[in-house]
Coordinates of C-alpha atoms in Angstrom, one line a residue:
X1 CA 99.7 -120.3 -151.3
X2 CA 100.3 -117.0 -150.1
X3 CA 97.3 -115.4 -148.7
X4 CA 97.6 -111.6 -148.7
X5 CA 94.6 -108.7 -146.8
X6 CA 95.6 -105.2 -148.6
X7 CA 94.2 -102.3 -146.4
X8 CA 96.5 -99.7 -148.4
X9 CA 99.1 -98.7 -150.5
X10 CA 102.7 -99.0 -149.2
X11 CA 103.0 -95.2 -148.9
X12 CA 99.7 -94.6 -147.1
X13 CA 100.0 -97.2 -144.2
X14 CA 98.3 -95.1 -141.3
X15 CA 100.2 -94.4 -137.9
X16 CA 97.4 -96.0 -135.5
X17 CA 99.0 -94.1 -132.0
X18 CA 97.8 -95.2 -129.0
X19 CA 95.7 -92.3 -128.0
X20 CA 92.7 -91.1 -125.2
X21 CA 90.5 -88.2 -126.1
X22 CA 88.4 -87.2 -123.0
X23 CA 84.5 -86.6 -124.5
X24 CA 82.8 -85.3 -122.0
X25 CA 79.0 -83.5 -122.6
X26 CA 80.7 -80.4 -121.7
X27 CA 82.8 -80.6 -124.5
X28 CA 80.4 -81.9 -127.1
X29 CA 78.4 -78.5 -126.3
X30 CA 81.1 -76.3 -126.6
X31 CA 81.8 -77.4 -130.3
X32 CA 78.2 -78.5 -131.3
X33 CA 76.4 -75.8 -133.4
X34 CA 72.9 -75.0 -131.7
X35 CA 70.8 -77.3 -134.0
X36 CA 67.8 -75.0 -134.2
X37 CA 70.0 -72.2 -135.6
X38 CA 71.6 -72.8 -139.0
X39 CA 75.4 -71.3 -138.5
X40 CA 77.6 -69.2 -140.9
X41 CA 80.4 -70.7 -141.1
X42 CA 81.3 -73.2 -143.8
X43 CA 82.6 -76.6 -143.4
X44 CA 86.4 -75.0 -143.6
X45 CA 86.1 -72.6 -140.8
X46 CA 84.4 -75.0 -138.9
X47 CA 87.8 -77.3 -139.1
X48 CA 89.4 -74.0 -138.8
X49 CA 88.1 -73.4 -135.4
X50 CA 89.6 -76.3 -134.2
X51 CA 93.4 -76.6 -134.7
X52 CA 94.1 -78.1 -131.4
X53 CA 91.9 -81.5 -132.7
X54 CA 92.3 -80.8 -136.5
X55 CA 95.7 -79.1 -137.7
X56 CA 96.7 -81.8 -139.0
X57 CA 93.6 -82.8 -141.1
X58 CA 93.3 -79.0 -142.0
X59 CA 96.8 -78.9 -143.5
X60 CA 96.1 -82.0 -145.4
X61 CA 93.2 -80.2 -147.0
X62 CA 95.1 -76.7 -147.6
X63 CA 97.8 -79.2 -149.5
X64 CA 95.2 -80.8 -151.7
X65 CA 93.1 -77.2 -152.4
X66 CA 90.0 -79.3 -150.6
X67 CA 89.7 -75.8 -148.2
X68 CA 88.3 -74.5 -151.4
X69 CA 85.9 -77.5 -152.2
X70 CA 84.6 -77.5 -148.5
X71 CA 84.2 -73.7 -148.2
X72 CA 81.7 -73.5 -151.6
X73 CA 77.9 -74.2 -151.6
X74 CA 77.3 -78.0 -152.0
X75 CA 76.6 -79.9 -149.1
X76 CA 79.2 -82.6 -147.3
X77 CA 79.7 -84.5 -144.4
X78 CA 83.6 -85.1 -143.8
X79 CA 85.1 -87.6 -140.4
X80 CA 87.9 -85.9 -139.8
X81 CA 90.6 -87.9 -138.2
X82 CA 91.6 -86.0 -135.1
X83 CA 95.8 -84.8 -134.5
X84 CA 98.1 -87.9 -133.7
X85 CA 95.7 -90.3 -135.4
X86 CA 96.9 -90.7 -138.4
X87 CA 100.3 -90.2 -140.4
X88 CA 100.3 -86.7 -141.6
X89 CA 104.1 -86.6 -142.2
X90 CA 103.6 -89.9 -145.0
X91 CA 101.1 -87.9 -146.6
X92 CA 103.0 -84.7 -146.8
X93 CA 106.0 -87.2 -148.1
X94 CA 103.5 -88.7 -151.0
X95 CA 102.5 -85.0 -151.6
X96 CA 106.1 -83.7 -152.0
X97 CA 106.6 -86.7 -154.5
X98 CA 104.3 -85.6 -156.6
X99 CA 101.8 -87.7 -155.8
X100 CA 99.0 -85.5 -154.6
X101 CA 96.4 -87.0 -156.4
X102 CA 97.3 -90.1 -154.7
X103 CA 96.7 -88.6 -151.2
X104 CA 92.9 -86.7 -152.3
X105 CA 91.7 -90.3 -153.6
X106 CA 92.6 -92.5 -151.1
X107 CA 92.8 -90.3 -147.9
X108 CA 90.8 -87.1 -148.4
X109 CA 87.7 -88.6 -150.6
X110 CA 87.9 -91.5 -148.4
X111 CA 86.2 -89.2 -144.9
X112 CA 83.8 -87.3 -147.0
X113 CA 80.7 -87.9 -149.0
X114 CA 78.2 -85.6 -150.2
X115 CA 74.6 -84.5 -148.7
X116 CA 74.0 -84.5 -144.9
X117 CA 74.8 -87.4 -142.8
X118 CA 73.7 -87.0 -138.9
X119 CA 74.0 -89.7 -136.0
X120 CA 71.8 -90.8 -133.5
X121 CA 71.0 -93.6 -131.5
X122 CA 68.3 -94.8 -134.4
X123 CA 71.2 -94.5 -137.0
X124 CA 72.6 -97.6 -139.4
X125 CA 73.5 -97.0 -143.0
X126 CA 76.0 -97.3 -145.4
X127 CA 77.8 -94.2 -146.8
X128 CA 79.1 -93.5 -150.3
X129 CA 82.4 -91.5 -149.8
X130 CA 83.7 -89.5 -152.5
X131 CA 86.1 -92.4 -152.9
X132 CA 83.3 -94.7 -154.0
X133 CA 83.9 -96.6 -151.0
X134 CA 80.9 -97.6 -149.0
X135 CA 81.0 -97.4 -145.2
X136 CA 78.7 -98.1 -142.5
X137 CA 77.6 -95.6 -140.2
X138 CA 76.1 -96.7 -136.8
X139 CA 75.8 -96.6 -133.0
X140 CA 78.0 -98.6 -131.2
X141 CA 77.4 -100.8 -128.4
X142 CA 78.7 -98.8 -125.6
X143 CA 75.8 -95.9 -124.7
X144 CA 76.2 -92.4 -126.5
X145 CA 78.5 -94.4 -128.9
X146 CA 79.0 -94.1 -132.7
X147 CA 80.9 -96.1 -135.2
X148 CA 82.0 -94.7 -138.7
X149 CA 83.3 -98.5 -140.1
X150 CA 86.1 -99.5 -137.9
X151 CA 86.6 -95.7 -136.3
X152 CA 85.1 -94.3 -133.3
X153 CA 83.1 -90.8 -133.4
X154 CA 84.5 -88.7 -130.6
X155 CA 82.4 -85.7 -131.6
X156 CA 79.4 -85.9 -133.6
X157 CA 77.2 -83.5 -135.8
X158 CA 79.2 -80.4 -135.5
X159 CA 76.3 -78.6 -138.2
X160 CA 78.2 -76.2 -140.3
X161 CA 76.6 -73.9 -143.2
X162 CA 77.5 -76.7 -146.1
X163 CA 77.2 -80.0 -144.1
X164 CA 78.0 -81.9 -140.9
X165 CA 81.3 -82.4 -139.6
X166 CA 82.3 -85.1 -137.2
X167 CA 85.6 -85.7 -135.5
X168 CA 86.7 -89.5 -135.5
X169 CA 89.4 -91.0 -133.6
X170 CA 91.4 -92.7 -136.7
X171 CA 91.8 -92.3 -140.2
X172 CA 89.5 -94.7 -142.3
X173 CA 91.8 -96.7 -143.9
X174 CA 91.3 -97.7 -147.6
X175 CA 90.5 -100.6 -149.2
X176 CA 92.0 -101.1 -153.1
X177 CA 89.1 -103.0 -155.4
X178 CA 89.9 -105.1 -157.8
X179 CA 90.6 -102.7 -160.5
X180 CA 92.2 -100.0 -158.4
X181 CA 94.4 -102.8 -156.7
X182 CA 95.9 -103.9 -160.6
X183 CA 98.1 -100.6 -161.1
X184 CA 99.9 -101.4 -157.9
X185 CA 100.9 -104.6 -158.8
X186 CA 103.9 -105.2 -161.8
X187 CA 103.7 -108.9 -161.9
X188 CA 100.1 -107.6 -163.8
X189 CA 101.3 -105.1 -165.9
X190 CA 100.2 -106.7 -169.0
X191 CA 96.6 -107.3 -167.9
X192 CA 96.5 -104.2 -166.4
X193 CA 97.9 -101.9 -169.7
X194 CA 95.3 -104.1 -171.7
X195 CA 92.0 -103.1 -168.8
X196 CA 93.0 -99.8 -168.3
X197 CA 93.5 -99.1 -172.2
X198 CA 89.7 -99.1 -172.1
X199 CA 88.9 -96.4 -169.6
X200 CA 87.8 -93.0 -170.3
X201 CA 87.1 -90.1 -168.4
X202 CA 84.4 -88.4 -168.4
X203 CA 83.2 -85.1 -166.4
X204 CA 80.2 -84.6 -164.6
X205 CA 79.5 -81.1 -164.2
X206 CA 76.3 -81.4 -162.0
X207 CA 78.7 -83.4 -159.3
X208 CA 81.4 -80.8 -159.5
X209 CA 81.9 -77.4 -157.2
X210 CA 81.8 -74.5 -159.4
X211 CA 83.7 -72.0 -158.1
X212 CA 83.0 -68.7 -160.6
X213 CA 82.9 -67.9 -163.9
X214 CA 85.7 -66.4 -165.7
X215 CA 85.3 -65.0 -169.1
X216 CA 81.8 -66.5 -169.4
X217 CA 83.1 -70.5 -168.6
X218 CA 82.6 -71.9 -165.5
X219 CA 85.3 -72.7 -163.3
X220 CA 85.4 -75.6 -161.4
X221 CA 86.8 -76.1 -157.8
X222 CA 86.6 -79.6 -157.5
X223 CA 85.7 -81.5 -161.0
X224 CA 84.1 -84.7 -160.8
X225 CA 85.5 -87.0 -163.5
X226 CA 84.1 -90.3 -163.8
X227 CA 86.2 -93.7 -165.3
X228 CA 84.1 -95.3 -167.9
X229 CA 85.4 -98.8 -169.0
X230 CA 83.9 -100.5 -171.8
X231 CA 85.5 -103.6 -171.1
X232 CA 84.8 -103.9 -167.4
X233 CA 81.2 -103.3 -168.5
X234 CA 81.3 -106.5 -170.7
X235 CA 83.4 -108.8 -168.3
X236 CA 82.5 -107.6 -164.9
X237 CA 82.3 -104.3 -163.2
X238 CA 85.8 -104.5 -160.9
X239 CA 85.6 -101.0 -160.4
X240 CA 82.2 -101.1 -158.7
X241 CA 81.8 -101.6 -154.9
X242 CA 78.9 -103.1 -155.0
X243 CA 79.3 -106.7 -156.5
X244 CA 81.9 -109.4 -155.3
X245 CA 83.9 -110.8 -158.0
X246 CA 86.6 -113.5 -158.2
X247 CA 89.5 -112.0 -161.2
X248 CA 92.0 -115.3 -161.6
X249 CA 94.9 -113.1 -162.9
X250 CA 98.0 -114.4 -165.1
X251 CA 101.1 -113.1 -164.3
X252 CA 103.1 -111.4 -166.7
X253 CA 104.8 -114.4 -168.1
X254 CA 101.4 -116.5 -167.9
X255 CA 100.0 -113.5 -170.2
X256 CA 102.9 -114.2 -172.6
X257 CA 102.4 -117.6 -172.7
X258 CA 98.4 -117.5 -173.3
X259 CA 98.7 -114.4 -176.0
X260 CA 101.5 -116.6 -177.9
X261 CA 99.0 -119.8 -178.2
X262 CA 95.2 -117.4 -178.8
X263 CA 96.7 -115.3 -181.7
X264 CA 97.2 -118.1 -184.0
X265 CA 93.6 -118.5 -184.0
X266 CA 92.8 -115.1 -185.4
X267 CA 95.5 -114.7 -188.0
X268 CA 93.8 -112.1 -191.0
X269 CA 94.4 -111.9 -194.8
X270 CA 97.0 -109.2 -195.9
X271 CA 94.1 -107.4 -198.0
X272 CA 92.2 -106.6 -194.1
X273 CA 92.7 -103.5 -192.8
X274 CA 95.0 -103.1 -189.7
X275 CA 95.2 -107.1 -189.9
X276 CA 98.0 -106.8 -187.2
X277 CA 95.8 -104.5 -184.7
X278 CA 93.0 -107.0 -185.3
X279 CA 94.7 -110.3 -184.3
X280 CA 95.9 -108.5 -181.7
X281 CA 92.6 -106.7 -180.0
X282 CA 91.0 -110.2 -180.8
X283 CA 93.8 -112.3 -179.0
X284 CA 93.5 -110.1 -176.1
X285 CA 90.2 -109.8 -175.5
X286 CA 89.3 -113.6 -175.5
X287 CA 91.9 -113.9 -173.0
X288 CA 90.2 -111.9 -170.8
X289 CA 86.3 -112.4 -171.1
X290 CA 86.7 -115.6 -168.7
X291 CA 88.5 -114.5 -166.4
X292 CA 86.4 -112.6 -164.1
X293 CA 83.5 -114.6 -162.0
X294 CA 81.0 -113.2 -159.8
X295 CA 81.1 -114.9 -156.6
X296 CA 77.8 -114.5 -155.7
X297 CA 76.3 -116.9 -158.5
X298 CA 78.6 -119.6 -157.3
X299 CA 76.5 -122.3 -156.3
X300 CA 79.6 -125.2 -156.3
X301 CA 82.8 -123.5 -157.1
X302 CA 84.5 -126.9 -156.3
X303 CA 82.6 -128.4 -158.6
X304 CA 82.1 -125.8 -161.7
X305 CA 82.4 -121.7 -161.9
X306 CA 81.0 -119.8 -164.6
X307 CA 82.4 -116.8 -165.3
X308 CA 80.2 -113.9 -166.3
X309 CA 79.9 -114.6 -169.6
X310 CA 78.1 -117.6 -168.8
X311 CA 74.7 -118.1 -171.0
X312 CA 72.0 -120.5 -169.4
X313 CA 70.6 -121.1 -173.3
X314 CA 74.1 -122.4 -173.9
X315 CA 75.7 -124.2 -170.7
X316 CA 78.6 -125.6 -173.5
X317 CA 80.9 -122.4 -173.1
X318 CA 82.5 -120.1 -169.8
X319 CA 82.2 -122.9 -167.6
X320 CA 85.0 -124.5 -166.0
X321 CA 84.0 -128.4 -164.1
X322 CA 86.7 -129.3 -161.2
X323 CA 88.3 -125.9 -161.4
X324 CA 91.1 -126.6 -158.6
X325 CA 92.1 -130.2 -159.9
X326 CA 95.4 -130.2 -161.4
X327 CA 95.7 -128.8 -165.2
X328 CA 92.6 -126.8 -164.3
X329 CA 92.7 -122.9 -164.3
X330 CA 92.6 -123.1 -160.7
X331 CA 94.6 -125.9 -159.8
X332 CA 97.8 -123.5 -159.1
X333 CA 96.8 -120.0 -158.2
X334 CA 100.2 -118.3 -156.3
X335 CA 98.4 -115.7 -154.3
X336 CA 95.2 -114.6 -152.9
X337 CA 95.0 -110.7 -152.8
X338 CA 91.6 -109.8 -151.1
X339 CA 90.0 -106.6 -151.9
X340 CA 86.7 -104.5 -150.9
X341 CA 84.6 -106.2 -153.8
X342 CA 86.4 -109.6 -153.8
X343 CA 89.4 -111.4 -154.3
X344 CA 92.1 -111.7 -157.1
X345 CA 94.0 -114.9 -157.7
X346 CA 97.6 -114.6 -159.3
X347 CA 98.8 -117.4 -161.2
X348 CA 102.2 -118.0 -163.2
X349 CA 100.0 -120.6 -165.9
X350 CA 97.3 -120.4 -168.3
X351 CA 95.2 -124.1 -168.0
X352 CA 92.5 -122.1 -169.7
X353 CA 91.4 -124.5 -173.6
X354 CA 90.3 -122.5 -176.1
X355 CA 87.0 -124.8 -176.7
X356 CA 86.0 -123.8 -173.3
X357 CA 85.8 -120.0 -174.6
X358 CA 86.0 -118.5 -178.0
X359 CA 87.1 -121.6 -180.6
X360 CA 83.0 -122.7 -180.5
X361 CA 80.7 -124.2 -182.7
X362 CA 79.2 -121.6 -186.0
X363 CA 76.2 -122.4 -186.8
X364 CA 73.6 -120.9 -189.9
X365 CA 70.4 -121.6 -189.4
X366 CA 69.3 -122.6 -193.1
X367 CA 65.8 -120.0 -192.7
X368 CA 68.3 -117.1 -192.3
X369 CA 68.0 -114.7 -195.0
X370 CA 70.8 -112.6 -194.7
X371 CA 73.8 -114.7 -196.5
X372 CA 71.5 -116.8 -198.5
X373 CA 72.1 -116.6 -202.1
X374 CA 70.0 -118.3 -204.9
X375 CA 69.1 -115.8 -207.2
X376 CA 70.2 -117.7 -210.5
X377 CA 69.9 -121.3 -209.1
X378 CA 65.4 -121.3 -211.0
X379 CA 64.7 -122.4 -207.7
X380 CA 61.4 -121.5 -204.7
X381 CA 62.7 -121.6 -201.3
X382 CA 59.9 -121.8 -198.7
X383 CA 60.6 -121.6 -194.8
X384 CA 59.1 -124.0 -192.8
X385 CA 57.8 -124.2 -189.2
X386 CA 57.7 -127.7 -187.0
X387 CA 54.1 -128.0 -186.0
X388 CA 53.8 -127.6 -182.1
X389 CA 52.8 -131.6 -181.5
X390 CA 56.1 -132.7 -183.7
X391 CA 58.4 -133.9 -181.6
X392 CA 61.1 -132.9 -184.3
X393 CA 65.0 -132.0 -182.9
X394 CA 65.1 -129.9 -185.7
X395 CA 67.3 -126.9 -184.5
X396 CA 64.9 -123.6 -184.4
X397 CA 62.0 -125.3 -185.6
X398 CA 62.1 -124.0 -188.6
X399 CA 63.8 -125.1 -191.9
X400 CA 63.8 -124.4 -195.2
X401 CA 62.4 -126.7 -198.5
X402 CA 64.2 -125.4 -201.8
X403 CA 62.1 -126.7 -204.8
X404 CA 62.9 -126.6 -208.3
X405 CA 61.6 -124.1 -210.8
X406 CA 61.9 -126.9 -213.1
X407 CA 62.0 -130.6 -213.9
X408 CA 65.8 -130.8 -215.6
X409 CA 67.4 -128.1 -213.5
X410 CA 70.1 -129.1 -210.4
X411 CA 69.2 -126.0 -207.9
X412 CA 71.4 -124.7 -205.4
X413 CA 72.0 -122.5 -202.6
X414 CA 74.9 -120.7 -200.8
X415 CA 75.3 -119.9 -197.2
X416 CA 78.2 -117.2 -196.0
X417 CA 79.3 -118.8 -193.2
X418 CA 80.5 -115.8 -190.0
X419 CA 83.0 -115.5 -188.1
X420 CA 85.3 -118.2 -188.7
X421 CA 88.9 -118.7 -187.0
X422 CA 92.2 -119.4 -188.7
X423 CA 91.7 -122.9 -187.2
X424 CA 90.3 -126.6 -188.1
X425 CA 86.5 -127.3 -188.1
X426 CA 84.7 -130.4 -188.7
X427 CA 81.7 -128.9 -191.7
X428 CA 78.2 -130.6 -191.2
X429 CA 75.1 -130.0 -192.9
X430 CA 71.9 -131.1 -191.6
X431 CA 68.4 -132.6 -193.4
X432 CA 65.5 -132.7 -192.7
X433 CA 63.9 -135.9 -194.3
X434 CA 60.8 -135.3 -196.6
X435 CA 58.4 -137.7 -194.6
X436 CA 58.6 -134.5 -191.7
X437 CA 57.1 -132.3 -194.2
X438 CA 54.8 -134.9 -196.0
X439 CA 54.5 -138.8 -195.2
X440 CA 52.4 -138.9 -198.0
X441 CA 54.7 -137.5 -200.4
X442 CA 56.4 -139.9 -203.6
X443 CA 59.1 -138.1 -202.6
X444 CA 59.2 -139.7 -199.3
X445 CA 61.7 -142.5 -199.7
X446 CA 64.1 -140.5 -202.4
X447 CA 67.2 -139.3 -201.0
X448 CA 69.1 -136.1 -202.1
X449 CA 72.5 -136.7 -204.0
X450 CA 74.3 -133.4 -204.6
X451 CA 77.8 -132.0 -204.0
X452 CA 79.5 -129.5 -201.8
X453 CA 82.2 -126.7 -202.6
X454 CA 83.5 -124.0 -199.9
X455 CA 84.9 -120.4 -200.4
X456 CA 87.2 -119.2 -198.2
X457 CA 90.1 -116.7 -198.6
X458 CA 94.1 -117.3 -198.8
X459 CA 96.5 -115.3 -196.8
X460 CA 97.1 -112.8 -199.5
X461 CA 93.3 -112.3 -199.1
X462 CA 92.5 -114.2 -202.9
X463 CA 89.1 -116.1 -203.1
X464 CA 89.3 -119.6 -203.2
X465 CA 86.7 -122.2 -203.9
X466 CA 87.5 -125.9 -203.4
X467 CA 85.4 -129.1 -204.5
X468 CA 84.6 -131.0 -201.0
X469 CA 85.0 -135.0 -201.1
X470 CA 84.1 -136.7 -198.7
X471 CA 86.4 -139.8 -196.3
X472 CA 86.6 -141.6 -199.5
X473 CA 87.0 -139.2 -201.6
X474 CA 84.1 -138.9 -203.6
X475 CA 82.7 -135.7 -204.4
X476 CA 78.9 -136.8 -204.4
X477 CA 77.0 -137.0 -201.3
X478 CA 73.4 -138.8 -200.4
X479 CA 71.6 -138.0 -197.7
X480 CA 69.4 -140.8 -196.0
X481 CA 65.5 -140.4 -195.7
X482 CA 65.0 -142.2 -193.6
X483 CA 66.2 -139.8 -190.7
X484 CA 66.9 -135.9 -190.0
X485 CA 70.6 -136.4 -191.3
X486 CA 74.1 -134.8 -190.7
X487 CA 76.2 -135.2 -193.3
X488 CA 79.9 -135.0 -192.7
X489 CA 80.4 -132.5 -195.5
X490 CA 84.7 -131.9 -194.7
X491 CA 86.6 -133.2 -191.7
X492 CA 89.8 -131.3 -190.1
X493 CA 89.1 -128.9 -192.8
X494 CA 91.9 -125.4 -191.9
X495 CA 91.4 -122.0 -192.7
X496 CA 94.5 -120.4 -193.4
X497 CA 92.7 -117.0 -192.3
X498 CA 89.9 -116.0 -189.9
X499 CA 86.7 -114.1 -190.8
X500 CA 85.9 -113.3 -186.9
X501 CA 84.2 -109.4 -186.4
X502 CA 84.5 -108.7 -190.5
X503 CA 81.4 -107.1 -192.1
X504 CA 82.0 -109.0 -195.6
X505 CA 82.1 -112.5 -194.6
X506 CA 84.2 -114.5 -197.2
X507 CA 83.5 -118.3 -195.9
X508 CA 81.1 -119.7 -198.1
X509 CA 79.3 -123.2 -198.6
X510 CA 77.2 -124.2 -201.4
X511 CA 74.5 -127.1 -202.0
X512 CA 74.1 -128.4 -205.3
X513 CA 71.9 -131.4 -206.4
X514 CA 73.5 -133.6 -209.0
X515 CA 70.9 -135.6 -210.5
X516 CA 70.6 -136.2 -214.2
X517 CA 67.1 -136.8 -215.9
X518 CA 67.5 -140.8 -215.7
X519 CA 68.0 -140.5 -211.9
X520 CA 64.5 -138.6 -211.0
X521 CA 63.2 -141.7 -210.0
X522 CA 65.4 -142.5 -207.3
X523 CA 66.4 -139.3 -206.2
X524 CA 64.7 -135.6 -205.4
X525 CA 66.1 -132.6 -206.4
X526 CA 63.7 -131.0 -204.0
X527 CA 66.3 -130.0 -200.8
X528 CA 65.0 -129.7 -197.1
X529 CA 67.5 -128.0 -195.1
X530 CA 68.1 -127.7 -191.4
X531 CA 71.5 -125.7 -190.7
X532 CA 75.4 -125.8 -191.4
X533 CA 77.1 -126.6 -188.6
X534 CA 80.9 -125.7 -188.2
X535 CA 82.2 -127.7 -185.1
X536 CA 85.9 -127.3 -184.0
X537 CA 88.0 -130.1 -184.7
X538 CA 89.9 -131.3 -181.4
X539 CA 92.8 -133.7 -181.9

């Protein structure tokens, strides 16, 4: 395994020349502004002033237009990298490429940051640049010594009507996060086009320089505009500096290979809207909800990591047990690319099993309303709540008890079943036995016999409703009890179309007793129900 530290861009690699300034006190006075007076001059001609230290820095900022951002009113405090410390002729290169706004977010943002930010001996912070980078700001060891990260302060607090300037003795080289580093890389184009399809830009006016107002709008100097991703706030914020995440990112041909196997799994009827759009948004996103993990919450990572989708209340799904044994999603990472809020492994497979993720158990709690249809079935349905002191496993405890309007009526009840794939499920339905309600009931040794049928859609979107049978193919069931009972309703059962995100779910199961007039005194007609289960069938 390749193990690769990115400081920069290829393009921005800074000349580190071997290089002496003398500081003496003498010289600190002669540029340092008298701190009781507050001085004229802006941040600009303060750099200005100073060509034989900051020529170079000061043509950077004439190529970029930030003289006009740090000759305006807000307040800044810029480390400028003195002349023959960095590589101004790469920058001018990058610039002269086109690539200017390159150059002001990753050089010039990265040695300013807003409000006033003097050193002295009691100083140690971090610093938000205008890059979003954070760096720490400190004395050094030495005496009369200050650090700005890894760079040296050969003149400090040079006061300036806008700010504070210092003069540092390298350029502050930039770190790529996670998200920043995936545009650079084309062995990630495909997860990269499908993260970066989410961001959008927004502009904050209070962070922006104004510089005048023209024809009654205001223009703007400098406009701050903001990346808001939708998706990154769902998986994990990558383009945030101040969490440390772990992104396990599939190559190219590892995204192929993944996309081909999850879209079979959300295949829509031809009567959806933008079926095609759908299987593919759908494909793509549970692709990527697992793959970020924040590495901070890793207790064991050799044992299990959870990715950030993890739920304590259901520790079933997004975790992944022996992650680097072999056909496990970490067993053959290719590279290790480290980043200033974590790491990103590459890999050229996909171990990743769909039951580990999205293909999960559906389940409809029977004492949901919404879905529930009886309305012609002469039937009371009555929700019921598991005293405190039962020790019941009755999911949610609560259930439902459907009761006949009548003596020589078979009542039933339908349940739209949500969010169903186009793939197999084992179909359960759970009882609760009559002796949990009332052990003193007659009807506490009857059981239930009644039959099943399911509606589902084709692929040209056409209801269909099927009789269910069970193993041997019998289409009447009995429930025992005797016991809170799942019944096996269909096994392996396929749906040729998936119901997952629509508003009109078209999955439906419904519970019919079948018992004539000569069977009432063996079985009940009266039905206490726990929950459908749906749980995926796994060859």
């Amino acid at each position: 395994m390749k193990s690769l530290t990115l400081n920069i861009r290829y393009g921005l690699l800074l000349l580190l020349i071997p290089f002496t300034l003398a500081c003496t006190n003498n010289w600190d006075n002669h540029y340092s502004a008298d701190p009781d007076v507050i001085p004229a001059q802006s941040l600009w001609e303060s750099i200005g002033e100073r060509p034989e230290l900051l020529s170079d820095f000061a043509e950077l900022l004439q190529l970029t237009a930030y003289d006009k951002v740090l000759d305006a009113d807000q307040v800044y405090t810029i480390w400028a990298p003195a002349n023959g410390h960095f590589n101004i002729d790469s920058l001018r290169a990058l610039i002269d490429e086109g690539k200017k706004d390159q150059v002001i977010a990753e050089f010039v943002k990265n040695h300013i940051a807003r409000f006033s930010h003097p050193v002295s001996s009691l100083t140690d912070k971090q610093v938000l640049l205008l890059s979003k980078k954070s760096e720490r700001l400190r004395s050094g060891e030495a005496a009369a010594s200050f650090l700005f990260g890894q760079t040296g302060i050969l003149s400090k607090n040079i006061l300036s009507s806008n700010g504070i300037l210092h003069i540092i003795d390298r350029a502050n080289p930039f770190f790529f996060n996670i998200y920043e580093y995936l545009k650079t890389d084309t062995e990630l184009d495909s997860l990269t086009s499908f993260i970066y399809s989410f961001d959008k830009a927004v502009f904050d006016p209070l962070l922006s320089v104004p510089y005048g107002v023209v024809d009654g709008k205001t223009i703007y100097v400098d406009s701050v505009i903001s990346i808001e991703n939708e998706l990154l706030e769902k998986i994990g914020l990558l383009n945030h500096e101040d969490s440390t995440y772990w992104l396990l990112a599939p190559s190219n041909s590892a995204w192929n290979q993944a996309y081909d196997s999850i879209r079979q799994y959300f295949k829509y009827d031809l009567k959806v809207a933008k079926a095609d759009s759908l299987e593919q948004a759908n494909t793509k996103m549970m692709m990527v909800r697992d793959l970020v993990f924040n590495a901070k919450l890793q207790s064991s990572p050799q044992d299990s990591l959870f990715s950030t989708q993890y739920q304590v209340l259901d520790k079933k799904y997004h975790v992944y047990h022996r992650p680097y044994e072999a056909g496990n999603i970490f067993s053959r990472t290719t590279e290790e690319v480290s980043c200033s809020n974590g790491v990103i492994f590459k890999s050229d497979d996909w171990f990743y099993r769909p039951e580990q993720n999205f293909y999960q158990e559906i389940k409809v709690e029977a004492e949901r309303t919404t879905g529930r249809d009886y309305s012609s079935s002469l039937c009371d349905i009555m929700d019921r709540v598991v005293k405190p002191e039962d020790n019941y496993k009755i999911s949610n405890k609560r259930y439902i008890h459907l009761m006949p309007a009548g003596t020589s009526r078979n009542p039933w009840v339908t349940f739209e079943i949500p969010n169903t794939l186009s793939a197999a499920y084992d179909i359960y339905c759970v009882f609760v036995p009559y002796k949990y309600y009332n052990p003193a009931h007659e009807n506490v040794d009857k059981p239930v016999k009644l039959k099943f049928s399911l509606t589902y859609n084709d692929e040209k979107g056409n209801s269909r409703t099927i009789v269910c049978r069970d193993s041997a193919g019998s289409n009447i069931y009995e429930t025992d009890p005797s016991k809170l009972d799942t019944v096996l309703v269909l096994s392996n059962y396929t749906f040729p179309v998936a119901n997952y995100g629509q508003e009109n779910n078209t999955v439906m199961l419904k519970l019919e007793t079948s018992i004539t007039s000569k069977e009432t005194a063996l079985y009940t007609r009266e039905m206490l129900i726990d929950c459908i289960c749906l749980k995926p069938h796994l060859n």
